[in-house]
Coordinates of C-alpha atoms in Angstrom, one line a residue:
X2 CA 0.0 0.0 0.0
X3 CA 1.1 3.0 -1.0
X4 CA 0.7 7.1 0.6
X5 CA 0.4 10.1 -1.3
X6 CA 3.3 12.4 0.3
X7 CA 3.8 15.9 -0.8
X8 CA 6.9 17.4 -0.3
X9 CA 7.7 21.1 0.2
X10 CA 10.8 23.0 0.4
X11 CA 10.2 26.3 1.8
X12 CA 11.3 29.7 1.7
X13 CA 10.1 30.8 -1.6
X14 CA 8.0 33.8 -2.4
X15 CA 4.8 32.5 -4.7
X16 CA 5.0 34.6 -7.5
X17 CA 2.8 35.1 -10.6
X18 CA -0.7 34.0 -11.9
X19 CA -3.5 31.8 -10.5
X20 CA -7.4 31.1 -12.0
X21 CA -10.1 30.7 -9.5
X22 CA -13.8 29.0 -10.8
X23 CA -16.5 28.5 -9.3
X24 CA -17.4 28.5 -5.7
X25 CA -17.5 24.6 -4.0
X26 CA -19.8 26.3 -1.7
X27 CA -22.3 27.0 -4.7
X28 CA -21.5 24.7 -7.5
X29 CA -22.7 21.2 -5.6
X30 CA -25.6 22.7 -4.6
X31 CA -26.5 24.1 -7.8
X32 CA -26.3 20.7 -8.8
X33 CA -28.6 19.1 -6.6
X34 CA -31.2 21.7 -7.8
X35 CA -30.8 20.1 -11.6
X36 CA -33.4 17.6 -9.6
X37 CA -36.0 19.7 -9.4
X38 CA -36.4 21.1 -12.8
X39 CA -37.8 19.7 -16.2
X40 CA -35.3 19.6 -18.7
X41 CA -31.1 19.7 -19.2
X42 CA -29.6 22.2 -16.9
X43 CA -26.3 23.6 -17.6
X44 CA -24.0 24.7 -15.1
X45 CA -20.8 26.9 -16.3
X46 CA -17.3 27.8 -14.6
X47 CA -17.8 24.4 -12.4
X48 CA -14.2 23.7 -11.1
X49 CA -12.6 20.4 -11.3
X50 CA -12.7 19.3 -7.2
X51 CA -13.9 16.2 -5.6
X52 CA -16.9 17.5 -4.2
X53 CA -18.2 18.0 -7.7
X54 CA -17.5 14.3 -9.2
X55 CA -18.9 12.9 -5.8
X56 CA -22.6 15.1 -7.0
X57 CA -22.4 13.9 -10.4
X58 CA -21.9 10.6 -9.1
X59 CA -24.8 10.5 -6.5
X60 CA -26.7 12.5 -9.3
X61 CA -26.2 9.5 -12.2
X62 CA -26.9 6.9 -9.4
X63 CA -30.6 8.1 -9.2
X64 CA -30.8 8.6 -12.8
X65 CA -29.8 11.7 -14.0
X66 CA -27.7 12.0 -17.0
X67 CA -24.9 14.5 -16.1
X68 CA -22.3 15.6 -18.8
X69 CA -19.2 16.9 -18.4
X70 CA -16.7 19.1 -20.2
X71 CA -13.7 19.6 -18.2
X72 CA -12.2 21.6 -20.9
X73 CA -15.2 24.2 -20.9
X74 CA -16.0 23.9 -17.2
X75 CA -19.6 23.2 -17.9
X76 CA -22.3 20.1 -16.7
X77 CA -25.3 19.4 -17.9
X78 CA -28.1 17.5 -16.4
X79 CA -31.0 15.8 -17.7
X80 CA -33.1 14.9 -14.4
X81 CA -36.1 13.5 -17.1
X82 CA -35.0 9.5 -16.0
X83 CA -34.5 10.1 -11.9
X84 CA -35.3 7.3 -10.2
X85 CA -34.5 5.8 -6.7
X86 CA -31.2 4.8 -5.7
X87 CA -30.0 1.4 -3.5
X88 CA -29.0 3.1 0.4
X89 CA -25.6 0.5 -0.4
X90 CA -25.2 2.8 -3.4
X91 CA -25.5 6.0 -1.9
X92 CA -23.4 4.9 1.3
X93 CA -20.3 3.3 -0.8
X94 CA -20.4 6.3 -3.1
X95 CA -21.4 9.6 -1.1
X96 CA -18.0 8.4 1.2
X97 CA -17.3 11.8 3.6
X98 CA -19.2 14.4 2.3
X99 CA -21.9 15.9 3.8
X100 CA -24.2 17.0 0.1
X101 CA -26.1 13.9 0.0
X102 CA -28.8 16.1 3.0
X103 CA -29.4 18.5 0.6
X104 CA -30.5 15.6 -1.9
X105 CA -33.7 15.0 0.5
X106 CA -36.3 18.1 -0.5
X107 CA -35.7 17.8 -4.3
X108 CA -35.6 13.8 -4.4
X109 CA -38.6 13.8 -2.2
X110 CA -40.8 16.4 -5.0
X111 CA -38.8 14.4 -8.3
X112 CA -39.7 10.6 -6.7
X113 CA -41.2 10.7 -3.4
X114 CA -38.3 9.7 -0.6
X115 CA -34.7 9.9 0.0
X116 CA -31.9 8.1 1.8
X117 CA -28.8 10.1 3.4
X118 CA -25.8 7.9 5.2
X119 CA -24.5 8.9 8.1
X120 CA -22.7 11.9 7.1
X121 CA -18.3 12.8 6.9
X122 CA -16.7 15.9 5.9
X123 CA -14.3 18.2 7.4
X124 CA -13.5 17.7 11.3
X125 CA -13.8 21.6 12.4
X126 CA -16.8 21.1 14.6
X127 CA -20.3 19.6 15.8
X128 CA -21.5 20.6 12.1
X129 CA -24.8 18.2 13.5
X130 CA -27.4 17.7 11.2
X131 CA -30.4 18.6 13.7
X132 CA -31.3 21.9 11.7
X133 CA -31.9 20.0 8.7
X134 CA -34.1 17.0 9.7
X135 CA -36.1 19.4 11.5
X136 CA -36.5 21.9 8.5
X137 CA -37.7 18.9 6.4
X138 CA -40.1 17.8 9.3
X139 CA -41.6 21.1 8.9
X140 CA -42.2 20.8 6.0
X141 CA -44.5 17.0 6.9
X142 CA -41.7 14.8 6.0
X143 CA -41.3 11.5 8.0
X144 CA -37.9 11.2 9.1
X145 CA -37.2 7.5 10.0
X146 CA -33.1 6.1 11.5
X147 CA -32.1 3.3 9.4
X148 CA -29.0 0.8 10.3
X149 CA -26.5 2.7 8.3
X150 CA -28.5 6.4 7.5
X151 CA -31.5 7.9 7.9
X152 CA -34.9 7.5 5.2
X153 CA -37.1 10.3 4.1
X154 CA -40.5 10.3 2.8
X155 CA -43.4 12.6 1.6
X156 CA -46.1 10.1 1.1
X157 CA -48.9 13.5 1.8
X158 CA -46.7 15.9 0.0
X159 CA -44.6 18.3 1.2
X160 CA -46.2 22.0 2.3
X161 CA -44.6 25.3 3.2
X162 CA -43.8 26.1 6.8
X163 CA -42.6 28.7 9.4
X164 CA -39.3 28.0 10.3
X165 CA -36.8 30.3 12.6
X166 CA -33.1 28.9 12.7
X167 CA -31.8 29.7 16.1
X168 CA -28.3 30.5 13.9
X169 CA -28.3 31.2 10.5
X170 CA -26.6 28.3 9.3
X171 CA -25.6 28.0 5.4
X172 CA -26.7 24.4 5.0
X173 CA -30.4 24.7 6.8
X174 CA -31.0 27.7 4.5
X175 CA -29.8 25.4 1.3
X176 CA -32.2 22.7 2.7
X177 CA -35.3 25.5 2.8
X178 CA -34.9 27.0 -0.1
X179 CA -34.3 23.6 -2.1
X180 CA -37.3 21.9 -0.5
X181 CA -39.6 24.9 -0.5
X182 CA -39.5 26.2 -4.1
X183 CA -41.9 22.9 -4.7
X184 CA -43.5 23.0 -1.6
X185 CA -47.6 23.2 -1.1
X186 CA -48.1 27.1 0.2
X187 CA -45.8 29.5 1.3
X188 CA -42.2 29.2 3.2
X189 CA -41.1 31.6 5.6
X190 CA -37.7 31.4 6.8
X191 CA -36.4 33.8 9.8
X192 CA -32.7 34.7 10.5
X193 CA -31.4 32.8 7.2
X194 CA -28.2 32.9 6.1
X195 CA -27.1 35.1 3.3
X196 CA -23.9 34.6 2.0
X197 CA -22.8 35.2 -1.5
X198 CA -23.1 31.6 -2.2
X199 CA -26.8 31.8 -0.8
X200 CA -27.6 34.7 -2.9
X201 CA -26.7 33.2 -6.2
X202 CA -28.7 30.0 -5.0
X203 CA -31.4 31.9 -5.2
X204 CA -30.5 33.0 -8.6
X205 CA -30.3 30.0 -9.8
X206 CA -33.8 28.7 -8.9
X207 CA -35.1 32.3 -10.0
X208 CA -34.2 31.2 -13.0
X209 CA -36.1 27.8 -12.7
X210 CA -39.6 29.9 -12.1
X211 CA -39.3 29.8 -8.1
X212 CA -40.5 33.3 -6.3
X213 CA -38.2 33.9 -3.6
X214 CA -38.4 37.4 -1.8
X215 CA -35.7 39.1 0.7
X216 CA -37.7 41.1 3.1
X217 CA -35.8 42.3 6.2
X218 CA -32.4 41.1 6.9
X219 CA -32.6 37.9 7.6
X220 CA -36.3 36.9 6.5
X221 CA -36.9 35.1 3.1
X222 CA -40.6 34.2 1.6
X223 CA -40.4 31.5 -0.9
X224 CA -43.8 31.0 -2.6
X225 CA -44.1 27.4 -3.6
X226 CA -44.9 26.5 -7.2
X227 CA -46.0 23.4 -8.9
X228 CA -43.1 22.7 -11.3
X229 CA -39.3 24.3 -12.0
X230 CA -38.0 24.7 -15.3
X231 CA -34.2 23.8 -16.3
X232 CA -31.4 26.8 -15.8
X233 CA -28.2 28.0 -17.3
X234 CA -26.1 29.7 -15.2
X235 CA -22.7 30.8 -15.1
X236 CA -21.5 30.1 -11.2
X237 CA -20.0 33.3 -8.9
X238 CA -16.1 32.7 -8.1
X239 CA -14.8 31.3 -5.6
X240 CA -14.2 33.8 -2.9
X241 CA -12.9 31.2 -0.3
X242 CA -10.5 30.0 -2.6
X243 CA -8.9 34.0 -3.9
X244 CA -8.7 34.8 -0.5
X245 CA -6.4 31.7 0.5
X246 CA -4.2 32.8 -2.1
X247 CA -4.1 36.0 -1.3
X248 CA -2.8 34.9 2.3
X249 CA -0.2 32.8 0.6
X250 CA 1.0 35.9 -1.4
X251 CA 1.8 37.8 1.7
X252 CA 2.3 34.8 4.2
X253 CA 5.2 33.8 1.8
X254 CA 6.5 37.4 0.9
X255 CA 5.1 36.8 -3.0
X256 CA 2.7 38.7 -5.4
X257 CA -0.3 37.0 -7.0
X258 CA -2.6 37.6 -9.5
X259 CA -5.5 35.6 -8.6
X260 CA -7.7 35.8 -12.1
X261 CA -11.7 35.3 -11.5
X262 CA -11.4 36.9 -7.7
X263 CA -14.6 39.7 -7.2
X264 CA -14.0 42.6 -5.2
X265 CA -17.6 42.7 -3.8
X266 CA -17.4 39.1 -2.5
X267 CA -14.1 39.8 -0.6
X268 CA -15.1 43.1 1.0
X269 CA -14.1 42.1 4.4
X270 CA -11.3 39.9 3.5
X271 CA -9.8 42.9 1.6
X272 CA -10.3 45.5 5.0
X273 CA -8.3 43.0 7.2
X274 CA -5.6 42.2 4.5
X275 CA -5.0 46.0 4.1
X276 CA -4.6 46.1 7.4
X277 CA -2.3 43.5 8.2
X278 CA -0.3 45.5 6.0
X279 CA -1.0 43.2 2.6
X280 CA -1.7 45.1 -0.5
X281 CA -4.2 44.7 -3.7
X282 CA -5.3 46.0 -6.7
X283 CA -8.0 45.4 -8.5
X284 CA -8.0 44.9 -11.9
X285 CA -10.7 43.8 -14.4
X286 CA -10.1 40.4 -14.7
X287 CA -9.6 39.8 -11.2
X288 CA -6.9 40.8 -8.0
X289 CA -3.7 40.9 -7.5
X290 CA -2.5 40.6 -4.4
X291 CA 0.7 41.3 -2.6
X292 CA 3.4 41.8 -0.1
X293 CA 4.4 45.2 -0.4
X294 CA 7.9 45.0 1.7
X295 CA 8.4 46.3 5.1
X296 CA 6.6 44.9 8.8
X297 CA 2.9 43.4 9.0
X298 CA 0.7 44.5 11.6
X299 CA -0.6 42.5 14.3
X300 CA -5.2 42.0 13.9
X301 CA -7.9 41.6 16.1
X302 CA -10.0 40.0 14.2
X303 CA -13.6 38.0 14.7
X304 CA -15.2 35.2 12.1
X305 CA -18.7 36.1 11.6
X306 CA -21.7 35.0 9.4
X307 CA -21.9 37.1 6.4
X308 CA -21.4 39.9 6.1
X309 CA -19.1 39.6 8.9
X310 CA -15.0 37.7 8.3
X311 CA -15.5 34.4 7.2
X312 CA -14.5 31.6 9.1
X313 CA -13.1 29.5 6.2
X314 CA -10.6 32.7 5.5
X315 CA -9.4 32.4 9.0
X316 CA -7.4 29.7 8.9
X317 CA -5.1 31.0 5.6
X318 CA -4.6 34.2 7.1
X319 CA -3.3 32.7 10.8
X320 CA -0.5 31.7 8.6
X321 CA 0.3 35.7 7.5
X322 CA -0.5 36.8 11.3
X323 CA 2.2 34.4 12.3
X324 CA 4.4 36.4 10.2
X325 CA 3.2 39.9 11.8
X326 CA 5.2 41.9 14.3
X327 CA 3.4 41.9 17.6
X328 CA 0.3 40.0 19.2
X329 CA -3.2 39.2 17.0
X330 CA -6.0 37.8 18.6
X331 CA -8.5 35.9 16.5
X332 CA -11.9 35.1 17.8
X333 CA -13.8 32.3 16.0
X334 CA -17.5 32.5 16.4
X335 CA -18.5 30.1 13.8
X336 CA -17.2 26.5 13.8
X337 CA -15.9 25.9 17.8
X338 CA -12.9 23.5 16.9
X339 CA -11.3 25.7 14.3
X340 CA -7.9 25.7 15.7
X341 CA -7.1 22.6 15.7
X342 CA -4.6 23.0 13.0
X343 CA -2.2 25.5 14.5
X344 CA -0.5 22.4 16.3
X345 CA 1.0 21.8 13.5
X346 CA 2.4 25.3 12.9
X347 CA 3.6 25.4 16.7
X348 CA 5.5 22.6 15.8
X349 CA 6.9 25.0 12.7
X350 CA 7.8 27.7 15.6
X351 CA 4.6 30.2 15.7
X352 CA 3.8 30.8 19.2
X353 CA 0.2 30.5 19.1
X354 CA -1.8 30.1 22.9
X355 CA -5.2 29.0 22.3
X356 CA -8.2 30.0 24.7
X357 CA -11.9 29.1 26.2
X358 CA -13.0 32.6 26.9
X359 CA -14.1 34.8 24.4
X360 CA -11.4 37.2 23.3
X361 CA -13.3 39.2 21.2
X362 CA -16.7 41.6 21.1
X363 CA -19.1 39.8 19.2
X364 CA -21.9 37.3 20.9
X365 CA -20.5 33.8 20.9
X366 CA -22.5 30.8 21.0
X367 CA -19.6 29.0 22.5
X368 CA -18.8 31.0 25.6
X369 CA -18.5 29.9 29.1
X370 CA -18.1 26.1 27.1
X371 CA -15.0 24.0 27.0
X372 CA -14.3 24.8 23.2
X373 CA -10.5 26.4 22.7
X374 CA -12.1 29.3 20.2
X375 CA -10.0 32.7 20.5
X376 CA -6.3 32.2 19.7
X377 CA -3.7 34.6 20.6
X378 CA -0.6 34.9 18.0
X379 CA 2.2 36.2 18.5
X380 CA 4.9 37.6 15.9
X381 CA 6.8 37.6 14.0
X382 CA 7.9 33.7 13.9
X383 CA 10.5 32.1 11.8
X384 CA 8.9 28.9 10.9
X385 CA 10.7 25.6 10.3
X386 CA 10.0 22.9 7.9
X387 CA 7.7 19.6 9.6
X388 CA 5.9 16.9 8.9
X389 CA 2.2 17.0 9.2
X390 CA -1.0 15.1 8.0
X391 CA -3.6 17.4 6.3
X392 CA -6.8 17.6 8.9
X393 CA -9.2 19.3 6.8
X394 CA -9.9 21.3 3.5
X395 CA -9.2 25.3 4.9
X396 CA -6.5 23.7 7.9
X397 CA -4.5 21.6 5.2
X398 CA -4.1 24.3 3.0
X399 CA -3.4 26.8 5.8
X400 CA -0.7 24.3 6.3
X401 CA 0.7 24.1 2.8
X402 CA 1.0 27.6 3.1
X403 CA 2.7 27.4 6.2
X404 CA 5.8 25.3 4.9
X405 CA 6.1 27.4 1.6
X406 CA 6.8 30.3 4.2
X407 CA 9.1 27.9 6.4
X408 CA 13.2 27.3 6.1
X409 CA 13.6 23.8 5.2
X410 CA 11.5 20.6 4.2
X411 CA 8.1 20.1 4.7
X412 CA 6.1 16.3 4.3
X413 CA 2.4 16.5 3.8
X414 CA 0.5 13.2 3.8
X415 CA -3.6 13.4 3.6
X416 CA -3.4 16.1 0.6
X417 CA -6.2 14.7 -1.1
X418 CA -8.8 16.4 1.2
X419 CA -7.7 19.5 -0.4
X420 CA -8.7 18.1 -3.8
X421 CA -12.2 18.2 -2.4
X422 CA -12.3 22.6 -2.9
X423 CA -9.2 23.0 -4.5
X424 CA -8.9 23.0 -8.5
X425 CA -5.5 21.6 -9.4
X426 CA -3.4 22.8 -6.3
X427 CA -0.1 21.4 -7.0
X428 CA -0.2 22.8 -10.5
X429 CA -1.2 26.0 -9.3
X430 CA 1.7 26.1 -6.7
X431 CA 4.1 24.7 -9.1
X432 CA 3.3 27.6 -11.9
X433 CA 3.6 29.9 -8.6
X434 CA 7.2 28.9 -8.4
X435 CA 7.1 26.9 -5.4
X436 CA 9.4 23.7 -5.1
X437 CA 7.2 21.1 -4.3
X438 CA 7.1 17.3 -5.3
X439 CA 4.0 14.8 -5.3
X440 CA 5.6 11.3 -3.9
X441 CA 4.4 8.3 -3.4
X442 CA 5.9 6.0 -0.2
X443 CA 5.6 2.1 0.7
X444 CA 3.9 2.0 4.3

């Protein structure tokens, strides 16, 4: 048996050009609503990551014909032959990730039930699924625990509900607005979320014929309808992934161009790089970012829900704090074991003290609990080459960009959880200039 080990020899600036495509936290989802239209959808500037084969997959096992052009960046999907799919199927194939739950409302209108297995993806937190099988019981679904998942039905029909989150979770909104659009009556959601990726959601089943207001912050109204049309749409970049290279630029004392990148869905990434002492500009046909010489400036900074800092920029940007003169505190309000990955970059040399108490202003679900949420750094570190296993998708590649910055050898093992956001990493890096090396080893 052999391990995937990728070794990185640090002390490089990243220099040069990178292209960003879709977002992972759109594109999937987009996906899943192919199942609720009439007719081929096509999906464009879908980038090539694992969490988009493992959709197509779960797509073709319950009979939708899904096509895809690498080359172009584009899927289309004929839902006209869905049918249902064995639970052994859907377990072997759906493996860690968490989409199949936002399978349940659309296969529920399209054939009548659904089957989710017990459910993987990254280890950052609780991430429970509670929200969701309560949304769908809202909406008269019978929820039932199977042996290796849990089984969904509609045998009355599904019909629109009242439903207040008590946190405006990304996921529970996907799983309203996917199962409401079809949904007897109307849908009235209170203190949704309303990210970016939430926002062009709803464009996307706009475009299928749903009627989906915005009234009030956090309230949506979704008017349920009796059948969706197919889309084409074109899928809003990747913020998550720009801003991760945008850390690496100035983490690493480099100067990127990361094509695709959108100003508007980076406001409050951009505020806290130029801060930090990072610099941009941006530029039609995307932003480059930069390290403009001198010292970086110590942060306090909180994650928030959008429009707040988002947590999955966090963990990127540690990496540049480590490199800023003085102490940063970080407070993370989102996911409550976050931090996990900066043992790995104390054992590069950044002094980072974790803490229970809330270092920070905002209101924070996990206060007075045992969850090490607020980290102090201090700076500026010279980090040293290590050995580390990849722990999740934002963590790993915080830790890639950790050794580029380091003196000396890195060996990552794990690296293909980064495949599941990021679109051809090791090219990217490699085109950047950085010396790394894929390698496989006998264990």
């Amino acid at each position: 048996m052999t391990t995937k080990v990728l070794s990185i020899n640090g002390g490089r600036p990243l220099n040069g050009e990178v292209t960003v495509r879709g977002a992972k936290n759109l594109v999937p989802k987009a996906m899943v609503a192919s199942l609720l239209g009439s007719g081929k959808s096509i999906l464009r500037n879908v980038p090539q990551i694992k969490d988009v084969d493992v959709v197509a997959g779960l797509l073709r096992l319950h009979g939708v014909t899904v096509d895809v052009d690498h080359a172009k960046g584009e899927i289309v999907m004929d839902p006209s032959g869905a049918k249902t799919a064995s639970s052994a199927e859907i377990d072997a194939y759906a493996g860690d990730s968490r989409i199949p739950i936002l399978f349940c409302g659309p296969l529920m209108h399209t054939i009548g039930e659904a089957f989710i297995p017990d459910l993987g993806g990254c280890r950052i937190g609780d991430r429970p699924i509670d929200y969701h099988l309560q949304v769908l019981r809202e909406f008269g679904a019978i929820v039932d625990k199977a042996p290796n998942g849990i089984t969904i039905s509609a045998r009355n029909g599904l019909y629109g509900a009242k439903v207040e989150l008590p946190y405006p979770s990304v996921g529970a909104t996907e799983q309203v607005l996917l199962t409401a659009v079809r949904a007897k009556g109307i849908t009235e959601l209170k203190n949704a979320a309303v990210e970016p990726e939430i926002q062009d959601l709803i464009s996307v089943l706009q475009k299928m014929g749903a009627i989906i207001d915005l009234r009030g912050e956090r309230t949506l109204v979704i008017e349920g309808v009796e059948s969706l049309r197919a889309y084409d749409h074109t899928a809003l970049p990747d913020r998550n992934e720009g801003a991760s290279w945008a850390s690496a630029a100035l983490a690493t004392g480099g100067d990127i161009l990361v094509k695709g990148a959108a100003q508007k869905d980076l406001s409050a990434f951009l505020n806290c790089y130029r801060r930090l002492g990072g610099e941009f500009e941006v530029q039609n046909e995307g932003i480059r970012f930069f390290h403009p010489g001198g010292e970086l400036n110590p942060l306090v900074l909180e994650t928030d829900v959008h429009p707040g800092f988002m947590t999955d920029w966090q963990q990127p940007l540690v990496v540049a704090l480590t490199q800023a003169t003085g102490v940063s505190i970080v407070h993370e309000t989102v996911y409550e074991n976050r931090f996990g990955f900066t043992d790995a970059l104390k054992r590069m040399g950044a002094t980072i003290q974790l803490h229970r108490q809330c270092l920070g202003s905002l209101p924070c679900r996990f206060g007075n609990r045992d969850f090490l949420h607020s980290a102090v750094i201090t700076g500026k570190s010279q980090l040293k080459g290590a050995d580390f296993v990849i722990p999740d998708l934002r963590g790993g590649f915080s830790h890639v960009i950790a050794a580029l910055a380091a003196d000396g050898v890195s060996n990552a093992t794990g690296i293909d959880l980064i495949n599941r956001g990021y679109e051809h990493f090791i090219d990217k890096l490699l085109a950047l200039g950085a010396d790394v090396e894929l390698k496989e080893q006998n264990n």
